[in-house]
Coordinates of C-alpha atoms in Angstrom, one line a residue:
X1 CA 58.1 -72.9 20.3
X2 CA 61.7 -73.5 21.9
X3 CA 63.4 -73.7 17.8
X4 CA 62.1 -70.4 17.2
X5 CA 62.6 -69.0 20.2
X6 CA 66.7 -69.7 19.9
X7 CA 66.8 -69.0 16.0
X8 CA 65.7 -65.3 17.4
X9 CA 66.8 -64.8 20.7
X10 CA 70.6 -63.6 21.0
X11 CA 72.5 -66.4 22.8
X12 CA 74.6 -65.1 26.1
X13 CA 78.0 -64.5 26.1
X14 CA 78.5 -68.1 28.4
X15 CA 77.5 -69.3 25.5
X16 CA 79.9 -67.3 23.0
X17 CA 82.9 -68.0 25.9
X18 CA 84.0 -71.6 23.2
X19 CA 84.1 -69.7 19.9
X20 CA 87.1 -70.1 18.9
X21 CA 86.4 -66.7 16.8
X22 CA 86.6 -64.4 19.9
X23 CA 90.3 -66.0 19.7
X24 CA 90.7 -64.1 16.5
X25 CA 90.2 -60.6 17.5
X26 CA 92.8 -60.3 20.5
X27 CA 95.9 -59.5 18.0
X28 CA 94.0 -56.8 15.7
X29 CA 93.2 -54.4 18.5
X30 CA 96.7 -55.4 19.5
X31 CA 97.7 -54.4 16.5
X32 CA 94.9 -51.8 16.3
X33 CA 96.4 -50.7 19.8
X34 CA 100.2 -50.1 18.6
X35 CA 99.3 -48.2 15.5
X36 CA 96.5 -46.0 16.9
X37 CA 100.2 -45.2 19.8
X38 CA 102.5 -44.4 17.6
X39 CA 100.6 -42.4 15.2
X40 CA 98.8 -40.3 18.6
X41 CA 102.9 -39.7 19.2
X42 CA 103.5 -38.4 15.6
X43 CA 100.6 -35.9 15.8
X44 CA 101.9 -34.2 19.0
X45 CA 104.6 -31.6 17.0
X46 CA 100.7 -30.3 15.0
X47 CA 100.2 -26.6 15.9
X48 CA 96.4 -27.9 17.3
X49 CA 97.4 -31.0 19.6
X50 CA 100.4 -29.0 21.1
X51 CA 100.5 -25.4 24.0
X52 CA 102.5 -22.2 23.9
X53 CA 104.7 -22.0 27.3
X54 CA 102.9 -19.5 29.7
X55 CA 104.3 -18.6 34.0
X56 CA 101.8 -20.4 36.0
X57 CA 103.8 -19.1 39.4
X58 CA 102.8 -14.9 39.5
X59 CA 105.4 -14.3 41.8
X60 CA 108.6 -15.0 39.4
X61 CA 107.9 -12.0 37.4
X62 CA 110.5 -13.6 35.4
X63 CA 112.2 -10.3 33.1
X64 CA 110.4 -7.6 35.7
X65 CA 113.5 -6.4 37.3
X66 CA 116.7 -4.4 36.2
X67 CA 120.5 -5.5 36.3
X68 CA 123.4 -3.9 36.3
X69 CA 125.7 -7.0 35.9
X70 CA 128.7 -5.6 34.0
X71 CA 130.7 -2.2 33.7
X72 CA 133.4 -2.4 35.9
X73 CA 133.1 -6.2 36.5
X74 CA 134.3 -7.3 33.5
X75 CA 137.7 -6.6 34.7
X76 CA 136.8 -8.5 38.7
X77 CA 135.5 -11.2 35.6
X78 CA 138.6 -11.0 33.6
X79 CA 140.7 -11.1 36.8
X80 CA 139.1 -14.1 38.3
X81 CA 139.1 -16.0 34.1
X82 CA 142.8 -15.6 34.5
X83 CA 143.4 -17.5 38.5
X84 CA 140.9 -20.4 36.2
X85 CA 143.7 -21.2 34.3
X86 CA 146.8 -20.4 36.2
X87 CA 145.2 -22.8 38.1
X88 CA 144.3 -24.9 35.6
X89 CA 147.7 -27.5 35.7
X90 CA 147.4 -27.6 39.6
X91 CA 146.3 -29.9 42.5
X92 CA 143.6 -30.3 43.5
X93 CA 144.5 -28.9 47.0
X94 CA 145.5 -25.4 45.5
X95 CA 143.1 -25.0 43.5
X96 CA 140.4 -25.3 46.5
X97 CA 143.4 -23.1 48.4
X98 CA 143.0 -20.7 45.9
X99 CA 139.8 -20.3 45.4
X100 CA 138.7 -20.4 49.0
X101 CA 141.2 -17.3 49.5
X102 CA 138.8 -15.7 46.8
X103 CA 135.3 -15.9 48.3
X104 CA 137.2 -15.2 51.6
X105 CA 138.0 -12.2 50.7
X106 CA 134.2 -11.3 49.7
X107 CA 133.3 -12.4 52.9
X108 CA 131.6 -15.2 52.7
X109 CA 131.5 -18.4 54.4
X110 CA 133.5 -21.1 53.3
X111 CA 134.1 -24.7 53.4
X112 CA 135.1 -27.9 51.9
X113 CA 133.2 -31.7 51.2
X114 CA 135.8 -34.9 49.8
X115 CA 134.1 -37.5 47.9
X116 CA 134.9 -41.1 46.9
X117 CA 133.5 -43.1 44.4
X118 CA 133.8 -46.8 43.0
X119 CA 131.8 -47.6 39.0
X120 CA 133.1 -49.9 36.7
X121 CA 136.6 -50.4 38.5
X122 CA 137.4 -46.2 37.9
X123 CA 137.7 -44.3 41.3
X124 CA 135.9 -41.0 41.0
X125 CA 137.3 -38.4 43.4
X126 CA 137.5 -34.6 43.8
X127 CA 137.0 -32.3 46.4
X128 CA 134.0 -29.4 46.5
X129 CA 134.5 -26.5 47.6
X130 CA 130.9 -24.0 48.6
X131 CA 130.7 -20.8 50.0
X132 CA 127.4 -18.9 51.3
X133 CA 125.9 -15.7 51.5
X134 CA 123.4 -15.2 54.1
X135 CA 120.5 -13.5 53.2
X136 CA 120.3 -9.7 55.1
X137 CA 116.2 -10.0 54.4
X138 CA 116.4 -14.3 54.7
X139 CA 116.4 -16.8 58.4
X140 CA 118.5 -19.7 57.1
X141 CA 115.2 -21.8 56.6
X142 CA 115.0 -21.2 52.4
X143 CA 118.3 -21.0 49.5
X144 CA 119.4 -21.1 45.6
X145 CA 122.2 -22.3 44.3
X146 CA 124.4 -21.2 41.5
X147 CA 127.2 -24.0 40.1
X148 CA 129.4 -24.4 37.8
X149 CA 131.8 -27.5 37.0
X150 CA 135.7 -26.8 36.7
X151 CA 135.6 -29.1 33.8
X152 CA 131.3 -29.4 32.3
X153 CA 130.4 -32.8 31.2
X154 CA 132.7 -32.9 28.1
X155 CA 135.8 -33.0 30.0
X156 CA 136.2 -29.1 28.9
X157 CA 137.5 -26.9 31.5
X158 CA 135.4 -24.0 32.4
X159 CA 136.8 -21.3 32.4
X160 CA 134.7 -18.2 31.9
X161 CA 131.2 -20.2 34.4
X162 CA 134.0 -21.3 37.6
X163 CA 135.0 -17.2 37.2
X164 CA 131.7 -15.7 36.4
X165 CA 130.1 -17.7 39.3
X166 CA 132.8 -15.9 41.9
X167 CA 132.2 -12.9 40.0
X168 CA 128.1 -13.1 41.0
X169 CA 129.2 -14.0 44.8
X170 CA 131.5 -9.9 44.6
X171 CA 128.5 -8.8 42.7
X172 CA 125.4 -10.3 45.2
X173 CA 127.9 -10.1 47.9
X174 CA 126.6 -5.8 48.3
X175 CA 123.2 -6.0 47.6
X176 CA 121.0 -5.8 50.9
X177 CA 118.1 -7.5 49.0
X178 CA 118.7 -11.0 49.0
X179 CA 115.7 -13.6 50.9
X180 CA 117.1 -16.4 50.4
X181 CA 120.3 -17.7 50.8
X182 CA 122.6 -17.9 48.3
X183 CA 125.1 -21.1 47.8
X184 CA 128.1 -21.1 45.2
X185 CA 129.4 -24.4 44.7
X186 CA 132.6 -24.8 42.4
X187 CA 132.7 -29.1 42.0
X188 CA 135.8 -30.5 40.5
X189 CA 133.7 -32.4 37.2
X190 CA 130.1 -31.9 36.6
X191 CA 128.8 -35.6 37.8
X192 CA 130.4 -36.8 40.9
X193 CA 130.7 -34.1 42.6
X194 CA 127.3 -32.3 42.4
X195 CA 126.3 -35.5 43.5
X196 CA 128.1 -36.6 45.8
X197 CA 127.6 -31.9 47.2
X198 CA 123.8 -32.4 46.9
X199 CA 123.7 -36.2 48.9
X200 CA 125.7 -34.3 51.8
X201 CA 123.2 -31.6 51.4
X202 CA 120.3 -33.6 52.6
X203 CA 121.8 -36.2 54.9
X204 CA 120.9 -39.7 52.6
X205 CA 125.4 -39.4 51.5
X206 CA 127.3 -42.9 53.0
X207 CA 129.7 -41.0 55.4
X208 CA 132.6 -44.0 54.3
X209 CA 133.1 -42.6 50.7
X210 CA 131.2 -39.1 50.8
X211 CA 132.0 -36.5 53.7
X212 CA 129.8 -35.1 55.2
X213 CA 129.2 -31.1 55.3
X214 CA 130.2 -28.9 57.6
X215 CA 128.4 -26.2 56.4
X216 CA 124.7 -25.1 54.9
X217 CA 121.3 -23.6 55.0
X218 CA 117.9 -24.1 54.4
X219 CA 115.7 -25.7 52.3
X220 CA 116.7 -25.4 48.2
X221 CA 114.5 -24.1 46.8
X222 CA 116.4 -23.8 43.1
X223 CA 119.2 -24.5 41.1
X224 CA 121.2 -22.4 38.1
X225 CA 124.4 -24.0 36.5
X226 CA 126.6 -22.2 33.9
X227 CA 128.6 -24.2 31.7
X228 CA 131.3 -21.4 29.5
X229 CA 134.1 -22.8 28.1
X230 CA 134.2 -20.5 25.8
X231 CA 137.1 -18.3 25.7
X232 CA 135.2 -15.8 22.7
X233 CA 132.2 -14.8 22.5
X234 CA 129.3 -16.4 22.1
X235 CA 125.7 -16.6 20.3
X236 CA 123.2 -18.9 21.4
X237 CA 121.8 -19.7 25.4
X238 CA 122.0 -23.8 25.5
X239 CA 119.1 -24.2 28.4
X240 CA 119.3 -28.0 29.3
X241 CA 116.8 -29.1 32.1
X242 CA 117.0 -33.6 31.2
X243 CA 117.1 -34.9 34.6
X244 CA 118.1 -38.0 36.2
X245 CA 115.6 -41.3 35.5
X246 CA 113.6 -39.1 33.5
X247 CA 112.8 -36.5 36.5
X248 CA 112.2 -32.9 34.7
X249 CA 112.3 -29.9 36.3
X250 CA 109.6 -27.6 36.8
X251 CA 108.4 -26.0 33.9
X252 CA 107.9 -22.3 35.4
X253 CA 111.5 -22.6 36.1
X254 CA 112.4 -23.5 32.4
X255 CA 110.0 -21.0 30.5
X256 CA 111.3 -18.4 33.6
X257 CA 115.0 -18.9 32.6
X258 CA 113.7 -18.4 28.2
X259 CA 111.8 -16.0 28.6
X260 CA 114.9 -13.0 31.3
X261 CA 116.9 -14.5 28.3
X262 CA 115.0 -13.9 24.8
X263 CA 111.9 -11.9 26.3
X264 CA 114.3 -9.8 28.3
X265 CA 117.9 -9.7 26.7
X266 CA 117.6 -10.8 23.7
X267 CA 119.6 -14.0 23.8
X268 CA 118.5 -16.6 21.0
X269 CA 118.0 -20.0 23.3
X270 CA 117.9 -23.3 22.1
X271 CA 117.4 -27.2 23.8
X272 CA 118.0 -30.7 22.5
X273 CA 121.1 -29.6 20.8
X274 CA 119.8 -27.7 17.9
X275 CA 120.6 -24.8 17.6
X276 CA 118.9 -23.2 14.8
X277 CA 115.3 -24.2 16.1
X278 CA 112.7 -23.5 13.3
X279 CA 109.2 -23.7 14.1
X280 CA 107.8 -26.4 12.1
X281 CA 106.3 -29.4 12.2
X282 CA 110.4 -31.2 11.5
X283 CA 111.6 -29.7 13.7
X284 CA 109.0 -29.5 16.5
X285 CA 109.1 -33.6 16.1
X286 CA 112.9 -34.3 16.3
X287 CA 113.0 -31.9 19.5
X288 CA 111.0 -33.8 20.7
X289 CA 112.4 -37.5 20.1
X290 CA 115.7 -35.7 21.0
X291 CA 113.7 -35.1 24.6
X292 CA 112.5 -38.4 24.5
X293 CA 115.5 -40.2 24.2
X294 CA 117.2 -38.5 27.0
X295 CA 114.5 -39.1 28.9
X296 CA 114.8 -42.6 28.3
X297 CA 118.4 -43.7 29.2
X298 CA 117.8 -41.4 32.2
X299 CA 121.7 -40.4 31.8
X300 CA 122.5 -36.7 33.9
X301 CA 123.2 -34.2 31.3
X302 CA 124.9 -31.8 34.0
X303 CA 125.4 -30.9 37.0
X304 CA 121.6 -30.1 37.3
X305 CA 120.6 -33.4 37.2
X306 CA 121.9 -34.5 40.0
X307 CA 118.9 -31.9 42.1
X308 CA 116.2 -32.2 40.5
X309 CA 115.6 -36.2 41.8
X310 CA 115.2 -34.3 45.7
X311 CA 112.5 -32.3 44.4
X312 CA 114.9 -29.5 44.0
X313 CA 114.6 -27.5 40.3
X314 CA 117.5 -26.9 38.0
X315 CA 118.8 -25.9 35.1
X316 CA 122.8 -25.7 32.9
X317 CA 122.7 -22.0 31.2
X318 CA 125.7 -23.8 28.2
X319 CA 127.0 -21.5 25.8
X320 CA 127.7 -22.3 22.9
X321 CA 128.9 -20.9 19.2
X322 CA 130.4 -17.5 18.4
X323 CA 128.2 -14.6 18.2
X324 CA 127.8 -10.7 20.1
X325 CA 126.3 -11.5 23.7
X326 CA 129.8 -11.7 26.2
X327 CA 129.5 -12.9 29.7
X328 CA 127.8 -9.8 31.2
X329 CA 124.7 -10.2 29.5
X330 CA 125.1 -14.2 30.9
X331 CA 125.3 -12.8 34.1
X332 CA 122.6 -11.0 33.6
X333 CA 120.1 -13.8 33.1
X334 CA 121.7 -15.0 35.9
X335 CA 121.0 -11.6 37.9
X336 CA 117.3 -11.5 37.2
X337 CA 116.8 -16.1 37.9
X338 CA 117.8 -15.2 41.6
X339 CA 115.9 -12.2 41.3
X340 CA 112.4 -13.8 40.1
X341 CA 113.8 -17.4 42.3
X342 CA 114.0 -14.7 45.5
X343 CA 111.1 -14.1 44.9
X344 CA 109.3 -16.9 46.0
X345 CA 107.4 -17.3 48.7
X346 CA 107.4 -21.3 47.8
X347 CA 107.9 -23.8 46.6
X348 CA 107.6 -24.3 42.4
X349 CA 104.3 -26.2 42.2
X350 CA 101.3 -25.4 39.9
X351 CA 103.3 -25.0 36.6
X352 CA 103.9 -28.9 35.1
X353 CA 106.8 -31.6 36.1
X354 CA 106.5 -34.4 33.1
X355 CA 105.7 -32.5 30.2
X356 CA 107.4 -32.9 26.1
X357 CA 109.7 -30.1 24.9
X358 CA 109.4 -29.6 21.2
X359 CA 110.1 -26.0 21.1
X360 CA 111.7 -23.1 22.8
X361 CA 108.6 -22.1 23.1
X362 CA 105.8 -25.6 22.6
X363 CA 105.1 -28.2 25.3
X364 CA 102.7 -30.9 25.3
X365 CA 101.6 -31.9 28.6
X366 CA 101.2 -35.4 30.2
X367 CA 97.3 -35.8 29.9
X368 CA 98.0 -35.2 26.2
X369 CA 100.8 -37.7 25.6
X370 CA 100.2 -39.5 27.9
X371 CA 97.2 -42.2 25.8
X372 CA 100.3 -42.9 23.4
X373 CA 102.5 -45.5 26.3
X374 CA 99.0 -47.0 27.0
X375 CA 97.7 -48.2 24.2
X376 CA 101.2 -49.2 23.5
X377 CA 101.0 -51.1 27.0
X378 CA 97.9 -52.4 26.4
X379 CA 98.3 -54.4 23.1
X380 CA 100.3 -56.4 26.4
X381 CA 97.3 -57.0 28.4
X382 CA 94.3 -57.8 26.0
X383 CA 96.8 -60.9 24.5
X384 CA 97.2 -62.0 27.9
X385 CA 93.3 -61.6 28.3
X386 CA 93.0 -63.7 25.2
X387 CA 95.1 -66.4 26.5
X388 CA 93.7 -66.5 29.8
X389 CA 89.9 -67.3 28.2
X390 CA 91.4 -69.3 26.5
X391 CA 93.3 -71.5 29.6
X392 CA 90.1 -71.6 30.6
X393 CA 88.6 -73.8 28.1
X394 CA 88.3 -77.2 29.2
X395 CA 88.9 -80.0 26.4
X396 CA 86.6 -79.9 24.1
X397 CA 83.8 -83.0 23.5
X398 CA 83.2 -84.7 20.6
X399 CA 80.3 -83.6 18.5
X400 CA 80.6 -84.9 15.4
X401 CA 80.6 -89.2 14.3
X402 CA 83.6 -91.0 13.9
X403 CA 85.1 -90.0 9.7
X404 CA 83.4 -86.4 10.1
X405 CA 79.7 -87.7 9.2
X406 CA 77.5 -84.9 11.6
X407 CA 74.4 -87.0 10.0
X408 CA 75.1 -90.1 11.7
X409 CA 76.0 -89.1 15.1
X410 CA 74.5 -91.1 18.2
X411 CA 76.2 -90.1 20.9
X412 CA 73.9 -87.9 23.0
X413 CA 75.0 -84.4 24.0
X414 CA 73.7 -82.6 27.3
X415 CA 72.6 -79.7 27.3
X416 CA 70.8 -77.2 29.4
X417 CA 68.9 -73.7 29.3
X418 CA 70.0 -70.3 29.8
X419 CA 68.3 -67.6 31.2
X420 CA 69.4 -63.9 31.0
X421 CA 67.8 -60.4 30.3
X422 CA 65.1 -62.2 28.8
X423 CA 66.9 -63.9 26.2
X424 CA 67.2 -67.9 26.2
X425 CA 68.9 -69.9 25.1
X426 CA 69.7 -74.1 24.8
X427 CA 74.0 -74.7 24.8
X428 CA 75.7 -77.9 25.2
X429 CA 76.7 -77.5 29.1
X430 CA 80.7 -78.2 28.1
X431 CA 80.1 -75.1 26.8
X432 CA 79.4 -73.3 30.8
X433 CA 82.7 -75.5 32.5
X434 CA 85.5 -72.9 32.8
X435 CA 88.5 -75.5 33.5
X436 CA 90.3 -75.0 36.8
X437 CA 94.4 -73.2 36.8
X438 CA 96.5 -74.6 38.0
X439 CA 98.8 -71.6 38.7
X440 CA 101.5 -72.0 41.5
X441 CA 103.5 -73.7 38.7
X442 CA 103.1 -71.7 35.6
X443 CA 104.3 -68.7 38.1
X444 CA 106.8 -69.6 39.7
X445 CA 107.9 -70.9 36.4
X446 CA 107.6 -67.3 35.1
X447 CA 109.7 -66.1 37.9
X448 CA 112.2 -67.8 38.2
X449 CA 112.7 -66.6 34.1
X450 CA 112.2 -62.7 35.7
X451 CA 114.5 -63.4 38.0
X452 CA 117.7 -64.7 36.0
X453 CA 117.5 -60.6 34.6
X454 CA 119.9 -60.5 38.0
X455 CA 122.7 -62.1 37.0
X456 CA 123.6 -59.4 34.0
X457 CA 122.7 -56.4 35.9
X458 CA 125.3 -57.6 38.9
X459 CA 127.9 -58.5 35.6
X460 CA 127.6 -55.2 34.6
X461 CA 127.4 -52.8 37.1
X462 CA 130.4 -54.6 38.6
X463 CA 132.4 -55.8 36.0
X464 CA 135.3 -53.5 35.2
X465 CA 136.0 -50.5 32.5
X466 CA 138.1 -53.7 30.5
X467 CA 136.1 -56.5 30.4
X468 CA 132.5 -54.5 29.8
X469 CA 133.0 -54.9 25.9
X470 CA 134.5 -58.7 25.7
X471 CA 131.6 -59.4 29.0
X472 CA 128.4 -58.0 26.5
X473 CA 129.7 -59.3 23.0
X474 CA 129.5 -63.2 24.9
X475 CA 125.7 -62.5 26.1
X476 CA 125.4 -60.6 22.4
X477 CA 126.3 -64.3 21.3
X478 CA 124.8 -66.8 23.6
X479 CA 121.3 -64.6 23.8
X480 CA 119.8 -66.6 21.5
X481 CA 120.8 -70.0 23.0
X482 CA 118.9 -69.0 26.1
X483 CA 114.5 -69.6 25.0
X484 CA 116.2 -72.9 23.5
X485 CA 117.2 -73.5 26.7
X486 CA 114.0 -72.6 28.6
X487 CA 112.1 -74.2 25.8
X488 CA 113.5 -78.5 25.7
X489 CA 112.9 -77.3 29.4
X490 CA 109.8 -76.1 28.9
X491 CA 108.9 -79.5 26.6
X492 CA 110.4 -81.9 29.0
X493 CA 110.4 -84.7 31.2
X494 CA 111.8 -82.8 33.9
X495 CA 108.5 -80.3 34.8
X496 CA 105.9 -82.1 32.9
X497 CA 103.7 -79.1 32.1
X498 CA 100.6 -79.7 30.6
X499 CA 99.0 -77.3 28.1
X500 CA 97.8 -75.6 29.8
X501 CA 100.1 -74.3 31.8
X502 CA 102.1 -73.4 29.2
X503 CA 100.1 -70.6 28.1
X504 CA 99.6 -69.5 31.8
X505 CA 102.9 -68.9 31.7
X506 CA 102.4 -66.5 28.4
X507 CA 99.5 -64.8 29.9
X508 CA 101.4 -64.0 32.4
X509 CA 104.4 -62.7 30.9
X510 CA 102.3 -60.8 28.7
X511 CA 100.5 -59.5 31.4
X512 CA 102.9 -58.5 33.7
X513 CA 105.3 -56.9 30.9
X514 CA 102.0 -54.2 30.1
X515 CA 101.3 -53.6 34.0
X516 CA 104.9 -52.3 34.0
X517 CA 105.4 -50.8 31.2
X518 CA 101.9 -49.0 32.3
X519 CA 103.1 -48.1 35.7
X520 CA 107.1 -47.0 33.6
X521 CA 104.2 -44.5 31.6
X522 CA 103.1 -42.1 34.4
X523 CA 107.3 -42.4 35.4
X524 CA 108.8 -41.9 32.7
X525 CA 107.0 -41.8 29.4
X526 CA 109.6 -42.5 27.6
X527 CA 111.5 -45.4 27.7
X528 CA 108.0 -47.2 29.0
X529 CA 107.3 -45.9 25.5
X530 CA 110.4 -46.8 23.8
X531 CA 110.2 -50.8 25.3
X532 CA 107.1 -50.7 24.7
X533 CA 107.6 -50.1 20.5
X534 CA 110.7 -52.9 20.2
X535 CA 108.9 -55.4 22.2
X536 CA 105.5 -55.9 20.6
X537 CA 106.4 -58.3 18.3
X538 CA 106.5 -60.5 21.5
X539 CA 102.0 -60.1 21.8
X540 CA 101.9 -61.4 18.5
X541 CA 103.8 -64.6 18.9
X542 CA 101.3 -68.0 17.9
X543 CA 101.1 -70.6 20.9
X544 CA 103.1 -74.6 19.0
X545 CA 99.8 -76.4 16.8
X546 CA 99.5 -78.2 19.8
X547 CA 98.4 -75.5 22.5
X548 CA 96.3 -73.2 19.6
X549 CA 93.0 -75.0 20.2
X550 CA 91.2 -72.3 18.6
X551 CA 92.8 -72.5 15.0
X552 CA 92.0 -76.8 15.5
X553 CA 88.0 -75.6 15.8
X554 CA 88.1 -73.0 13.4
X555 CA 89.8 -75.8 10.8
X556 CA 87.7 -78.5 12.2
X557 CA 84.4 -76.8 11.9
X558 CA 85.5 -75.8 8.2
X559 CA 86.4 -79.3 7.2
X560 CA 83.3 -80.6 9.1
X561 CA 85.4 -82.6 11.0
X562 CA 85.9 -83.5 14.4
X563 CA 88.2 -81.2 16.7
X564 CA 89.3 -84.6 18.6
X565 CA 90.0 -86.7 15.4
X566 CA 92.9 -84.0 14.2
X567 CA 96.2 -85.2 15.5
X568 CA 97.7 -82.9 18.5
X569 CA 100.9 -82.3 17.1
X570 CA 99.9 -81.8 13.7
X571 CA 102.8 -80.7 10.6
X572 CA 101.9 -77.7 9.0
X573 CA 103.6 -77.4 5.3
X574 CA 106.5 -75.8 4.1
X575 CA 105.7 -71.9 4.0
X576 CA 103.8 -72.4 7.6
X577 CA 107.5 -72.9 9.0
X578 CA 109.4 -71.0 7.5
X579 CA 107.2 -68.5 8.7
X580 CA 107.7 -69.7 12.1
X581 CA 111.9 -69.1 11.8
X582 CA 111.5 -65.8 10.6
X583 CA 109.5 -64.7 13.1
X584 CA 112.0 -66.3 15.5
X585 CA 114.6 -64.4 13.7
X586 CA 112.6 -61.6 13.8
X587 CA 112.6 -61.5 17.3
X588 CA 116.5 -61.5 18.1
X589 CA 116.6 -58.6 16.4
X590 CA 114.5 -56.8 18.8
X591 CA 116.4 -58.8 21.9
X592 CA 117.7 -56.5 24.1
X593 CA 121.3 -56.8 23.3
X594 CA 120.5 -56.5 20.0
X595 CA 119.1 -53.4 19.5
X596 CA 121.0 -51.8 22.4
X597 CA 124.1 -52.2 20.1
X598 CA 122.3 -51.3 17.1
X599 CA 121.7 -47.7 18.4
X600 CA 125.7 -47.5 20.2
X601 CA 126.5 -48.0 16.0
X602 CA 123.9 -45.2 14.8
X603 CA 125.4 -43.2 17.5
X604 CA 128.6 -43.2 17.1
X605 CA 130.3 -44.5 20.1
X606 CA 131.5 -47.5 22.3
X607 CA 129.4 -50.4 24.2
X608 CA 132.3 -49.9 26.5
X609 CA 131.7 -45.8 26.8
X610 CA 127.2 -46.4 26.9
X611 CA 128.2 -49.0 29.9
X612 CA 130.7 -47.3 31.4
X613 CA 128.3 -45.0 31.9
X614 CA 125.6 -46.6 33.1
X615 CA 127.7 -48.4 35.5
X616 CA 128.7 -45.4 36.8
X617 CA 125.0 -44.4 36.7
X618 CA 124.3 -46.9 39.0
X619 CA 126.3 -46.3 42.2
X620 CA 125.9 -43.3 41.6
X621 CA 123.5 -41.4 39.9
X622 CA 120.9 -44.1 41.5
X623 CA 120.3 -44.6 37.8
X624 CA 117.5 -47.7 37.6
X625 CA 117.0 -47.6 33.1
X626 CA 119.1 -50.9 33.3
X627 CA 117.7 -52.3 36.3
X628 CA 113.9 -51.8 33.7
X629 CA 116.5 -53.8 30.7
X630 CA 117.3 -56.4 32.5
X631 CA 114.4 -57.0 34.5
X632 CA 111.7 -56.5 32.7
X633 CA 112.0 -56.4 28.8
X634 CA 114.8 -58.9 28.9
X635 CA 112.2 -61.7 30.6
X636 CA 109.4 -60.8 28.7
X637 CA 111.7 -61.7 25.4
X638 CA 113.5 -64.8 27.2
X639 CA 109.7 -66.2 27.0
X640 CA 107.9 -64.8 24.0
X641 CA 111.2 -65.9 21.9
X642 CA 110.6 -69.3 23.9
X643 CA 107.4 -70.1 23.0
X644 CA 108.2 -68.8 19.2
X645 CA 111.5 -71.6 19.5
X646 CA 108.4 -74.3 20.5
X647 CA 106.2 -73.4 17.5
X648 CA 109.4 -74.7 15.1
X649 CA 110.1 -77.7 17.5

């Protein structure tokens, strides 16, 4: 009766816990997650999966006002532009003195701020100058900022941009409709200067390097940056919106700029340096991927980037190309934008802060694109769960006779009857036993390896610029040796680890890697997706034969021999050995150092320049992209490559 019941009932899940076939499924599930995650991203540019942009904040009313900037202001602009050219070769003190006189002549309060930063052995010093127009109808509780760097991000003299800011300052002063203060900021450069000013404005600066502001206004509601180094008419208005660490301004501000430029002023707009946009799948995909690359790097793309971490929505307007649009048209765009921001009753909050733009009028929100990065991250968690289950399996008891004679076995196997939801099964007691896990030592070793990431993080953020490339190439050369050393230490007699503890080290590493990427996806989707994609081979590294009990059991079951009769460390075929070597080579190709060098070569930029920019971002912008690379990605790669070495050794 019991035999018939066993034959007809489904065994309990507890009884299936030791089935070696269960541990064969996770790699296929992980691969499926990766493929679906990649496919998910590539279907986003299809029209069915993204939306047209729209204005969520009704108070903005973009393009609903008549602009008056022009006419006689052209002569004023030309005079200021002549002043800027004259001051191009003057010292910082002479330039600040002359600009102060110009702003004061327009009856504006003016102040200056000195700053000095040090990064990668370089000194970044200068003096910011800003003027405040107090709102005739306001109480100095809110302000809007109009910014122009004396030099733009490419180091060019921003002659038309600075002249346009001074002209607009004179023009805005004559209007009595402003309900918010307007701050006109002129910075010596487009990187350190804006960061020093906005840090000091929010009292989060280091007073030993950055001077405090003597003149302030209310809470900043928005900022617009003017970048026009041209000495001619322009064709396209390029809108730059990427912030530091992948942060983005409220989508309403971007949409306002696009609506005013294209709808009201009939000026062509572009983004992500695609100056002839097409509404096709290829163009949308290229725009989206370029945006993801900028967001993943996390670096500043203009003076506006320094404002976004303080929840001040900001964009940069760049004049690009040779066309029919003059500076007065650009000034009318800024005037209309400031009129819209002047209407706000509260901070921009109704639209999206997490989005991917694939066209000036097409976007996808976080709820649509986030699953792709999450699927990439969850594949590591799936593998970690499989390793956790494998580590809890006790040593297999001998179920067969010597020499593989199953019929001649005289050993008695203890069994137990299990009842679950009306189902009954008889299983060996050994299948219900969970091996005790020693967690302290595996966790300590894993965190020790992760702590190694602080060494390159410190070195590359503090080396002088002349040594950065040299230091990187040294690390690139010795990086393949680290997994060999770690593998030898883990398998040596110094630490005395058993197979279960080694499995737990890899389990915890994959689990932590998946958790970090999943958390990062909510903050910087692009960085999480890109790192998860290049590190996905870590989830498919098999265990050394002595640890892979599931493969031993599967072969023993098929061959009708005892698993315990197989040698603990079996010699694989030459084909299997070459496969292990190939896996190790693949891991070297996706190492952080190798990927970094490949990206620099593909982009045509010098390693020294990128590392200098990263060091500057660390000390000035608060950039944490390198923290993710050295303290999350690199340690996970070290552990994965170490296990690949164990298979070869």
